[in-house]
Amino acid sequence: MAGPADHVDWPTVRLTGPDRRATLEFDTNQLPSRVVVYRYPRVGVDGVPDETTGTETICGFSRPTATCSRTGDGTAPARVSVAIEADDLPYLVVHAAWPLLTGRRPGADVSVVSASWVIRVDKVRE
């Protein structure tokens, strides 16, 4: 488990061609049960966004044209694909969570594992 950093470095995603999606591959075969995308217009000198300027989208998985989609069949790493709109805010935080059963009997405790990824969108016009 890692706590918040004092400085955030934002890896860049360069959008080219007609596909305007960022795809993240996880180090697990289990599909996340919840994914939230946070979008921010800017960050401070330390790379940390001002949370009051952002938007939050809970990814719906029932429609393939949703803002986010997830793929995986349990035999390969799970992936989440996030749509990037032309007027999208350039700083994205993708947060995913998975339930972990700590026992196999009915009523067993459930814990949650989560992770976040940061992405800066470098838009390319064609």
PDB file of C-alpha atoms in Angstrom:
ATOM      1  CA  MET A   1       0.000   0.000   0.000  1.00  0.00           C
ATOM      2  CA  ALA A   2       1.341   3.420  -0.935  1.00  0.00           C
ATOM      3  CA  GLY A   3       0.249   6.748   0.479  1.00  0.00           C
ATOM      4  CA  PRO A   4      -0.166   9.960  -1.488  1.00  0.00           C
ATOM      5  CA  ALA A   5       3.009  11.286  -3.084  1.00  0.00           C
ATOM      6  CA  ASP A   6       4.418  14.761  -2.464  1.00  0.00           C
ATOM      7  CA  HIS A   7       4.790  15.180  -6.221  1.00  0.00           C
ATOM      8  CA  VAL A   8       2.802  13.573  -9.040  1.00  0.00           C
ATOM      9  CA  ASP A   9       4.448  12.797 -12.387  1.00  0.00           C
ATOM     10  CA  TRP A  10       1.895  12.450 -15.194  1.00  0.00           C
ATOM     11  CA  PRO A  11       2.731   9.962 -17.964  1.00  0.00           C
ATOM     12  CA  THR A  12       1.548  11.219 -21.338  1.00  0.00           C
ATOM     13  CA  VAL A  13      -0.922   9.539 -23.670  1.00  0.00           C
ATOM     14  CA  ARG A  14      -0.687  10.806 -27.259  1.00  0.00           C
ATOM     15  CA  LEU A  15      -3.888  10.497 -29.262  1.00  0.00           C
ATOM     16  CA  THR A  16      -3.429   9.727 -32.938  1.00  0.00           C
ATOM     17  CA  GLY A  17      -5.819   8.376 -35.543  1.00  0.00           C
ATOM     18  CA  PRO A  18      -9.546   7.865 -35.067  1.00  0.00           C
ATOM     19  CA  ASP A  19      -9.341   5.781 -31.857  1.00  0.00           C
ATOM     20  CA  ARG A  20      -9.723   8.190 -28.954  1.00  0.00           C
ATOM     21  CA  ARG A  21      -9.365   5.787 -26.048  1.00  0.00           C
ATOM     22  CA  ALA A  22      -6.749   5.195 -23.380  1.00  0.00           C
ATOM     23  CA  THR A  23      -6.475   1.500 -22.472  1.00  0.00           C
ATOM     24  CA  LEU A  24      -5.028   0.379 -19.151  1.00  0.00           C
ATOM     25  CA  GLU A  25      -3.957  -3.213 -18.551  1.00  0.00           C
ATOM     26  CA  PHE A  26      -4.014  -4.399 -14.947  1.00  0.00           C
ATOM     27  CA  ASP A  27      -1.699  -6.849 -13.238  1.00  0.00           C
ATOM     28  CA  THR A  28      -4.639  -9.122 -12.415  1.00  0.00           C
ATOM     29  CA  ASN A  29      -7.014 -11.334 -14.364  1.00  0.00           C
ATOM     30  CA  GLN A  30      -9.972 -10.250 -12.213  1.00  0.00           C
ATOM     31  CA  LEU A  31     -12.163  -7.541 -13.729  1.00  0.00           C
ATOM     32  CA  PRO A  32     -12.622  -4.513 -11.482  1.00  0.00           C
ATOM     33  CA  SER A  33     -16.097  -4.218 -10.012  1.00  0.00           C
ATOM     34  CA  ARG A  34     -15.955  -0.410  -9.945  1.00  0.00           C
ATOM     35  CA  VAL A  35     -14.055   2.127 -12.044  1.00  0.00           C
ATOM     36  CA  VAL A  36     -14.211   5.903 -11.602  1.00  0.00           C
ATOM     37  CA  VAL A  37     -12.551   8.451 -13.906  1.00  0.00           C
ATOM     38  CA  TYR A  38     -11.638  11.856 -12.499  1.00  0.00           C
ATOM     39  CA  ARG A  39     -10.831  14.657 -14.982  1.00  0.00           C
ATOM     40  CA  TYR A  40      -8.963  17.866 -14.100  1.00  0.00           C
ATOM     41  CA  PRO A  41      -8.175  20.946 -16.237  1.00  0.00           C
ATOM     42  CA  ARG A  42      -4.796  21.630 -14.595  1.00  0.00           C
ATOM     43  CA  VAL A  43      -2.437  20.652 -11.809  1.00  0.00           C
ATOM     44  CA  GLY A  44      -0.232  22.622  -9.424  1.00  0.00           C
ATOM     45  CA  VAL A  45       3.561  22.897  -9.572  1.00  0.00           C
ATOM     46  CA  ASP A  46       3.714  19.706  -7.505  1.00  0.00           C
ATOM     47  CA  GLY A  47       1.565  17.888 -10.070  1.00  0.00           C
ATOM     48  CA  VAL A  48      -1.358  17.542  -7.665  1.00  0.00           C
ATOM     49  CA  PRO A  49      -4.757  18.545  -9.090  1.00  0.00           C
ATOM     50  CA  ASP A  50      -7.137  20.889  -7.296  1.00  0.00           C
ATOM     51  CA  GLU A  51      -9.994  18.511  -6.501  1.00  0.00           C
ATOM     52  CA  THR A  52     -12.555  21.328  -6.588  1.00  0.00           C
ATOM     53  CA  THR A  53     -11.954  21.865 -10.331  1.00  0.00           C
ATOM     54  CA  GLY A  54     -12.474  18.270 -11.442  1.00  0.00           C
ATOM     55  CA  THR A  55     -15.300  16.064 -12.624  1.00  0.00           C
ATOM     56  CA  GLU A  56     -16.075  12.489 -11.646  1.00  0.00           C
ATOM     57  CA  THR A  57     -17.557   9.781 -13.878  1.00  0.00           C
ATOM     58  CA  ILE A  58     -18.567   6.375 -12.573  1.00  0.00           C
ATOM     59  CA  CYS A  59     -18.017   3.984 -15.437  1.00  0.00           C
ATOM     60  CA  GLY A  60     -21.053   2.023 -16.510  1.00  0.00           C
ATOM     61  CA  PHE A  61     -20.349  -1.368 -17.998  1.00  0.00           C
ATOM     62  CA  SER A  62     -23.764  -2.308 -19.345  1.00  0.00           C
ATOM     63  CA  ARG A  63     -23.309  -0.559 -22.708  1.00  0.00           C
ATOM     64  CA  PRO A  64     -20.308  -1.079 -25.000  1.00  0.00           C
ATOM     65  CA  THR A  65     -20.418   2.608 -26.036  1.00  0.00           C
ATOM     66  CA  ALA A  66     -20.089   3.821 -22.450  1.00  0.00           C
ATOM     67  CA  THR A  67     -17.410   6.253 -21.335  1.00  0.00           C
ATOM     68  CA  CYS A  68     -15.459   3.250 -20.058  1.00  0.00           C
ATOM     69  CA  SER A  69     -15.418  -0.381 -21.024  1.00  0.00           C
ATOM     70  CA  ARG A  70     -13.743  -3.343 -19.419  1.00  0.00           C
ATOM     71  CA  THR A  71     -12.564  -6.561 -21.012  1.00  0.00           C
ATOM     72  CA  GLY A  72     -11.255  -9.814 -19.669  1.00  0.00           C
ATOM     73  CA  ASP A  73     -12.331 -13.399 -19.336  1.00  0.00           C
ATOM     74  CA  GLY A  74     -10.361 -14.357 -16.229  1.00  0.00           C
ATOM     75  CA  THR A  75      -7.514 -15.952 -18.201  1.00  0.00           C
ATOM     76  CA  ALA A  76      -5.666 -12.812 -19.319  1.00  0.00           C
ATOM     77  CA  PRO A  77      -4.948  -9.434 -17.699  1.00  0.00           C
ATOM     78  CA  ALA A  78      -8.058  -7.300 -17.246  1.00  0.00           C
ATOM     79  CA  ARG A  79      -8.257  -4.065 -19.233  1.00  0.00           C
ATOM     80  CA  VAL A  80     -10.238  -0.866 -18.887  1.00  0.00           C
ATOM     81  CA  SER A  81     -10.614   1.438 -21.862  1.00  0.00           C
ATOM     82  CA  VAL A  82     -11.512   5.097 -21.268  1.00  0.00           C
ATOM     83  CA  ALA A  83     -12.992   7.296 -24.001  1.00  0.00           C
ATOM     84  CA  ILE A  84     -11.162  10.594 -24.519  1.00  0.00           C
ATOM     85  CA  GLU A  85     -13.333  13.348 -25.982  1.00  0.00           C
ATOM     86  CA  ALA A  86     -11.937  16.164 -28.137  1.00  0.00           C
ATOM     87  CA  ASP A  87     -12.720  18.745 -25.454  1.00  0.00           C
ATOM     88  CA  ASP A  88     -11.714  16.485 -22.548  1.00  0.00           C
ATOM     89  CA  LEU A  89      -9.783  17.825 -19.606  1.00  0.00           C
ATOM     90  CA  PRO A  90      -6.113  16.858 -20.002  1.00  0.00           C
ATOM     91  CA  TYR A  91      -5.457  15.254 -16.596  1.00  0.00           C
ATOM     92  CA  LEU A  92      -7.177  11.943 -15.858  1.00  0.00           C
ATOM     93  CA  VAL A  93      -7.109   9.746 -12.775  1.00  0.00           C
ATOM     94  CA  VAL A  94      -8.527   6.252 -13.327  1.00  0.00           C
ATOM     95  CA  HIS A  95      -9.442   4.518 -10.065  1.00  0.00           C
ATOM     96  CA  ALA A  96     -10.399   0.812 -10.035  1.00  0.00           C
ATOM     97  CA  ALA A  97     -11.480  -1.486  -7.199  1.00  0.00           C
ATOM     98  CA  TRP A  98     -11.821  -5.268  -6.823  1.00  0.00           C
ATOM     99  CA  PRO A  99     -13.477  -7.264  -4.042  1.00  0.00           C
ATOM    100  CA  LEU A 100     -11.384 -10.033  -2.493  1.00  0.00           C
ATOM    101  CA  LEU A 101     -13.092 -12.840  -0.653  1.00  0.00           C
ATOM    102  CA  THR A 102     -11.127 -13.783   2.448  1.00  0.00           C
ATOM    103  CA  GLY A 103     -12.952 -17.080   2.835  1.00  0.00           C
ATOM    104  CA  ARG A 104     -15.025 -19.456   0.731  1.00  0.00           C
ATOM    105  CA  ARG A 105     -17.887 -19.966   3.116  1.00  0.00           C
ATOM    106  CA  PRO A 106     -21.173 -18.022   3.041  1.00  0.00           C
ATOM    107  CA  GLY A 107     -20.928 -14.842   5.074  1.00  0.00           C
ATOM    108  CA  ALA A 108     -17.121 -14.659   4.761  1.00  0.00           C
ATOM    109  CA  ASP A 109     -15.500 -11.260   5.108  1.00  0.00           C
ATOM    110  CA  VAL A 110     -14.902  -9.265   1.941  1.00  0.00           C
ATOM    111  CA  SER A 111     -12.074  -6.787   1.552  1.00  0.00           C
ATOM    112  CA  VAL A 112     -11.436  -4.418  -1.329  1.00  0.00           C
ATOM    113  CA  VAL A 113      -8.227  -3.789  -3.249  1.00  0.00           C
ATOM    114  CA  SER A 114      -7.943  -0.618  -5.289  1.00  0.00           C
ATOM    115  CA  ALA A 115      -5.444   1.226  -7.456  1.00  0.00           C
ATOM    116  CA  SER A 116      -5.264   4.512  -9.339  1.00  0.00           C
ATOM    117  CA  TRP A 117      -3.462   5.522 -12.528  1.00  0.00           C
ATOM    118  CA  VAL A 118      -2.705   9.078 -13.653  1.00  0.00           C
ATOM    119  CA  ILE A 119      -2.637  10.088 -17.328  1.00  0.00           C
ATOM    120  CA  ARG A 120      -2.000  13.415 -19.051  1.00  0.00           C
ATOM    121  CA  VAL A 121      -3.640  13.607 -22.474  1.00  0.00           C
ATOM    122  CA  ASP A 122      -1.398  15.138 -25.148  1.00  0.00           C
ATOM    123  CA  LYS A 123      -3.885  15.939 -27.896  1.00  0.00           C
ATOM    124  CA  VAL A 124      -2.807  15.605 -31.494  1.00  0.00           C
ATOM    125  CA  ARG A 125      -4.817  17.291 -34.186  1.00  0.00           C
ATOM    126  CA  GLU A 126      -5.027  15.680 -37.625  1.00  0.00           C
TER     127      GLU A 126
END
